[in-house]
Coordinates of C-alpha atoms in Angstrom, one line a residue:
M1 CA 19.0 246.3 -45.1
E2 CA 19.6 242.5 -45.3
S3 CA 15.8 242.0 -45.2
Q4 CA 15.4 244.0 -48.3
R5 CA 17.8 242.1 -50.4
N6 CA 18.9 238.5 -50.8
I7 CA 21.8 239.0 -53.2
S8 CA 25.4 239.9 -52.2
E9 CA 26.8 240.8 -55.6
F10 CA 25.9 242.0 -59.1
I11 CA 27.1 240.7 -62.5
L12 CA 28.2 243.4 -64.9
L13 CA 27.5 242.3 -68.5
G14 CA 29.9 244.9 -70.0
F15 CA 30.2 245.4 -73.7
S16 CA 30.5 242.0 -75.2
Q17 CA 31.1 238.3 -74.3
D18 CA 33.4 237.8 -77.3
P19 CA 37.0 237.2 -76.1
N20 CA 38.5 239.0 -79.1
I21 CA 36.3 242.1 -78.6
Q22 CA 37.1 242.0 -74.9
L23 CA 40.9 241.9 -75.6
F24 CA 40.6 244.8 -78.0
C25 CA 38.6 246.8 -75.4
F26 CA 41.2 245.9 -72.7
M27 CA 44.0 247.3 -74.8
L28 CA 42.0 250.4 -75.9
F29 CA 40.7 251.3 -72.4
L30 CA 44.1 250.6 -70.8
L31 CA 45.7 253.0 -73.3
C32 CA 43.0 255.6 -72.6
Y33 CA 43.3 255.3 -68.9
V34 CA 47.1 255.6 -68.9
S35 CA 46.9 258.6 -71.3
L36 CA 44.3 260.2 -69.0
L37 CA 46.5 259.7 -65.9
V38 CA 49.7 261.0 -67.6
G39 CA 47.9 264.0 -69.2
N40 CA 46.1 265.2 -66.1
L41 CA 49.1 264.6 -63.8
L42 CA 51.2 266.6 -66.3
I43 CA 48.7 269.5 -66.0
L44 CA 48.7 269.2 -62.2
V45 CA 52.5 269.3 -61.8
T46 CA 52.9 272.1 -64.4
I47 CA 50.4 274.3 -62.7
Q48 CA 51.6 273.6 -59.2
C49 CA 55.3 274.3 -60.1
S50 CA 54.7 277.4 -62.2
S51 CA 53.3 280.9 -61.7
L52 CA 50.1 279.8 -63.4
F53 CA 48.8 278.5 -60.1
H54 CA 48.2 282.1 -59.0
Q55 CA 45.8 282.7 -61.9
P56 CA 42.2 281.8 -61.1
M57 CA 41.6 280.0 -64.4
Y58 CA 44.6 277.6 -63.9
Y59 CA 43.7 277.2 -60.2
F60 CA 40.3 275.8 -61.3
L61 CA 42.0 273.8 -64.1
S62 CA 44.2 272.0 -61.5
H63 CA 41.1 271.1 -59.5
L64 CA 39.4 269.9 -62.7
S65 CA 42.3 267.6 -63.5
S66 CA 42.2 266.2 -60.0
M67 CA 38.5 265.4 -60.4
D68 CA 39.1 263.9 -63.8
I69 CA 41.5 261.4 -62.2
C70 CA 39.2 260.6 -59.2
Y71 CA 36.1 260.4 -61.3
T72 CA 37.5 258.1 -64.0
S73 CA 39.4 256.0 -61.4
S74 CA 36.1 255.1 -59.7
V75 CA 35.1 253.2 -62.8
T76 CA 37.9 252.5 -65.3
P77 CA 40.2 250.2 -63.3
K78 CA 37.3 247.9 -62.6
L79 CA 36.3 248.0 -66.2
I80 CA 39.8 247.1 -67.4
G81 CA 40.2 244.3 -64.9
D82 CA 36.8 242.8 -65.8
L83 CA 37.8 242.5 -69.4
L84 CA 40.4 239.9 -68.4
V85 CA 38.1 237.7 -66.3
E86 CA 35.1 235.6 -67.2
S87 CA 32.9 236.5 -64.2
K88 CA 32.5 240.3 -64.0
S89 CA 31.1 240.5 -60.6
I90 CA 30.9 243.4 -58.1
S91 CA 29.9 243.1 -54.4
Y92 CA 26.8 244.9 -53.2
G93 CA 28.9 247.3 -51.0
N94 CA 31.4 248.1 -53.8
C95 CA 28.4 248.7 -56.2
M96 CA 26.9 251.3 -53.8
L97 CA 30.3 252.9 -53.3
Q98 CA 30.7 253.2 -57.1
V99 CA 27.2 254.8 -57.3
F100 CA 28.3 257.4 -54.7
T101 CA 31.8 258.1 -56.0
M102 CA 30.6 258.5 -59.7
H103 CA 28.0 261.1 -58.8
F104 CA 30.2 262.8 -56.1
F105 CA 33.2 263.4 -58.3
G106 CA 31.1 263.9 -61.4
G107 CA 29.0 266.6 -59.5
I108 CA 32.2 268.4 -58.4
E109 CA 33.5 268.4 -61.9
V110 CA 30.3 269.9 -63.2
F111 CA 30.4 272.7 -60.7
I112 CA 34.1 273.4 -61.3
L113 CA 33.3 273.8 -65.0
T114 CA 30.7 276.3 -64.0
S115 CA 33.2 278.2 -61.9
M116 CA 35.6 278.2 -64.9
A117 CA 32.8 279.7 -67.0
F118 CA 32.2 282.4 -64.4
D119 CA 35.9 283.1 -64.3
R120 CA 36.0 283.6 -68.1
Y121 CA 32.9 285.8 -68.0
I122 CA 34.5 288.1 -65.4
A123 CA 37.9 288.2 -67.3
I124 CA 36.3 289.1 -70.6
C125 CA 33.2 291.1 -69.7
K126 CA 34.6 292.9 -66.6
P127 CA 38.4 293.0 -67.0
L128 CA 38.9 296.0 -64.9
H129 CA 37.3 294.4 -61.9
Y130 CA 38.7 290.9 -62.5
M131 CA 41.4 290.8 -59.8
I132 CA 39.0 292.3 -57.2
I133 CA 36.2 289.8 -58.0
M134 CA 38.3 286.7 -58.6
K135 CA 40.6 287.0 -55.6
R136 CA 42.0 283.8 -54.1
S137 CA 39.6 283.7 -51.2
K138 CA 36.7 283.8 -53.7
C139 CA 38.3 281.0 -55.7
H140 CA 38.6 278.8 -52.5
L141 CA 34.9 279.4 -51.7
M142 CA 33.9 278.4 -55.2
V143 CA 35.8 275.2 -55.0
L144 CA 34.4 274.5 -51.6
A145 CA 30.9 275.2 -53.0
A146 CA 31.7 272.7 -55.8
W147 CA 32.5 270.0 -53.2
V148 CA 29.3 270.8 -51.3
G149 CA 27.3 270.6 -54.5
G150 CA 28.8 267.2 -55.3
A151 CA 27.9 265.9 -51.9
V152 CA 24.3 267.3 -52.1
H153 CA 23.9 265.6 -55.5
S154 CA 25.5 262.2 -54.6
F155 CA 24.1 261.4 -51.2
P156 CA 20.4 261.3 -52.5
Q157 CA 21.6 259.0 -55.3
L158 CA 23.3 256.7 -52.8
F159 CA 20.2 256.8 -50.5
M160 CA 17.9 255.9 -53.4
A161 CA 20.1 253.0 -54.5
I162 CA 20.4 251.6 -50.9
M163 CA 16.7 251.7 -50.4
L164 CA 16.0 249.5 -53.5
P165 CA 15.1 245.9 -52.7
F166 CA 16.9 243.2 -54.7
C167 CA 15.5 239.7 -54.6
G168 CA 15.8 238.2 -58.1
P169 CA 18.1 238.8 -61.1
N170 CA 21.4 240.5 -60.4
E171 CA 22.7 241.1 -63.9
L172 CA 23.3 244.7 -64.8
D173 CA 23.5 245.6 -68.5
H174 CA 26.3 248.0 -68.0
Y175 CA 30.1 248.2 -67.2
F176 CA 29.6 250.0 -63.9
C177 CA 26.9 250.4 -61.2
D178 CA 24.5 253.1 -62.3
T179 CA 21.2 254.0 -60.7
F180 CA 19.1 253.3 -63.8
S181 CA 20.6 249.8 -64.2
L182 CA 19.8 249.1 -60.6
L183 CA 16.2 250.2 -61.0
K184 CA 15.8 247.7 -63.8
V185 CA 16.7 244.7 -61.5
A186 CA 15.0 246.0 -58.3
C187 CA 12.0 243.9 -57.3
T188 CA 9.6 246.7 -56.6
D189 CA 7.8 249.5 -58.5
T190 CA 10.6 252.0 -59.3
Y191 CA 8.6 254.7 -61.1
I192 CA 8.8 257.3 -58.3
T193 CA 12.5 256.5 -57.7
G194 CA 13.2 256.9 -61.4
V195 CA 11.5 260.3 -61.5
L196 CA 13.6 261.4 -58.5
V197 CA 16.8 260.2 -60.2
V198 CA 15.8 262.2 -63.4
A199 CA 15.1 265.2 -61.2
N200 CA 18.4 264.8 -59.4
S201 CA 20.7 264.1 -62.3
G202 CA 19.0 265.1 -65.5
I203 CA 17.6 268.4 -64.3
I204 CA 21.0 269.4 -62.7
A205 CA 22.8 268.5 -65.9
L206 CA 20.3 270.4 -68.1
V207 CA 20.2 273.5 -65.9
T208 CA 24.0 273.7 -65.6
F209 CA 24.4 273.2 -69.3
I210 CA 21.9 276.0 -70.0
V211 CA 23.7 278.3 -67.6
L212 CA 27.1 277.5 -69.3
V213 CA 25.7 278.0 -72.8
V214 CA 24.1 281.4 -71.8
S215 CA 27.4 282.5 -70.1
Y216 CA 29.5 281.7 -73.2
A217 CA 26.9 283.3 -75.5
I218 CA 27.2 286.5 -73.4
I219 CA 31.0 286.2 -73.6
L220 CA 30.9 285.8 -77.4
F221 CA 28.6 288.7 -77.8
T222 CA 30.9 290.9 -75.7
L223 CA 34.0 289.9 -77.8
R224 CA 32.7 291.8 -80.8
N225 CA 33.9 295.0 -79.1
H226 CA 37.4 293.6 -78.5
S227 CA 40.4 293.9 -80.8
A228 CA 41.2 291.1 -83.3
E229 CA 44.1 289.8 -81.1
G230 CA 41.9 290.0 -78.0
R231 CA 39.1 288.1 -79.8
R232 CA 41.6 285.4 -80.9
K233 CA 43.0 284.8 -77.5
A234 CA 39.6 284.8 -75.8
L235 CA 38.0 282.6 -78.4
S236 CA 40.9 280.1 -78.0
T237 CA 40.4 279.8 -74.3
C238 CA 36.6 279.8 -74.4
G239 CA 36.7 277.3 -77.3
S240 CA 38.5 274.8 -75.1
H241 CA 35.9 275.2 -72.4
I242 CA 33.0 274.8 -74.8
T243 CA 34.5 271.6 -76.2
V244 CA 34.8 270.1 -72.8
V245 CA 31.2 271.1 -71.9
I246 CA 29.8 269.5 -75.0
L247 CA 31.8 266.3 -74.5
L248 CA 30.6 266.0 -70.9
F249 CA 27.1 267.3 -70.9
G250 CA 25.8 266.0 -74.3
P251 CA 26.0 262.3 -73.4
S252 CA 25.0 263.0 -69.7
I253 CA 21.8 264.8 -70.7
F254 CA 20.9 262.0 -73.2
V255 CA 21.3 259.3 -70.5
Y256 CA 19.7 261.0 -67.5
L257 CA 17.2 263.5 -68.9
R258 CA 14.6 261.0 -70.1
P259 CA 12.2 258.4 -68.6
P260 CA 14.1 255.9 -66.4
T261 CA 14.8 253.2 -68.9
T262 CA 18.0 251.7 -70.2
F263 CA 19.2 251.2 -73.7
S264 CA 22.2 249.4 -75.1
E265 CA 23.5 252.7 -76.4
D266 CA 23.8 254.0 -72.9
K267 CA 27.1 252.2 -72.4
I268 CA 28.5 253.9 -75.5
F269 CA 27.3 257.3 -74.3
A270 CA 28.6 256.7 -70.8
L271 CA 32.1 256.2 -72.2
F272 CA 32.1 259.8 -73.3
Y273 CA 31.6 261.2 -69.8
T274 CA 33.5 258.6 -67.9
I275 CA 36.6 258.1 -70.1
V276 CA 36.7 260.1 -73.3
A277 CA 36.0 263.6 -71.9
P278 CA 38.5 263.3 -69.0
M279 CA 41.1 261.9 -71.4
F280 CA 40.8 264.7 -73.9
N281 CA 40.7 267.5 -71.3
P282 CA 44.5 267.7 -71.0
L283 CA 44.8 267.9 -74.8
I284 CA 42.1 270.4 -75.2
Y285 CA 43.5 272.7 -72.4
T286 CA 47.1 272.5 -73.5
L287 CA 47.2 272.3 -77.3
R288 CA 45.0 275.4 -77.6
N289 CA 46.7 277.3 -74.8
T290 CA 50.0 279.1 -75.4
E291 CA 50.5 280.0 -71.7
M292 CA 50.1 276.4 -70.7
K293 CA 52.5 275.1 -73.4
N294 CA 55.1 277.6 -72.4
A295 CA 54.8 276.8 -68.7
M296 CA 55.1 273.1 -69.5
R297 CA 58.3 273.6 -71.4
K298 CA 59.8 275.8 -68.6
V299 CA 58.8 273.5 -65.7
W300 CA 59.8 270.2 -67.3
C301 CA 63.1 271.7 -68.7
Q302 CA 63.9 272.9 -65.1
I303 CA 63.1 269.4 -63.7
Y304 CA 65.3 267.8 -66.4
V305 CA 68.2 270.2 -65.7
K306 CA 68.0 269.7 -61.9
R307 CA 67.9 265.9 -62.3
K308 CA 70.8 265.9 -64.6
H309 CA 72.8 268.1 -62.3
T310 CA 72.0 265.8 -59.3
N311 CA 73.1 262.7 -61.3
N312 CA 76.4 264.4 -62.3
F313 CA 77.0 265.5 -58.7
K314 CA 76.5 261.9 -57.5
T315 CA 78.8 260.6 -60.2
I316 CA 81.6 263.0 -59.2
N317 CA 81.3 262.0 -55.5

């Protein structure tokens, strides 16, 4: 591969070269990242330490929170660190690693959201068969399928990025290494590669989005036969899922389902699926979910009581 490239690093242009704007962005993104970590870890601990873990919906939610942390951590720490330095460089190897991890964890997250939609469809449309269809072994297989799907999606992205020759400019007009940005600085005709990237990322995002929209449309249609209380509870849960889907898929489709060109707006839209959506997921799934809020109170009260009892015991001794 050394013969196909004579650069060892890329320069990430980020959002702005203005020191004041960079300082503001540093504080904002640091706050968002800490909130994201705290919120998703809160969900993970709550589900793992409560009976909710045995329910398929929360089993998938725990995996979604894990992917949110991994997905955002592949980009955000580097972004935050770059806002404090003058030269925002990334080595060739780390750039390729970022391309892979972004698409790998992002792909897993997309397929887990699909699994969650399937779970809600069975729970609302076929409630009598729910426990038979959504048994734990089936849930394990669906999560495994999500990991396989993430790998099938990300390895072609990595392969296409590695095969690009770089021999001139190395400035990427983005805050992370993305395939479209790499195509712009590659010293070869990238039309075919661009079409393959659109087919790999854009089509997957669009098809998955359509599947999710259709599934939730069927769910909403089925709800008309339910009681008012049943509709309220189901709509609350499905509303959370739909909000997450819109936040994640809307910007993704705009960025990847179009001719392989880059716009300055891409960085703003990328913030939605790399930082904003993962940050709001904990709020969306807790503030609108009575079961989750009750479980959080119970689990964290128990942890507080146990810790207080332990401290008192140590003091006595």
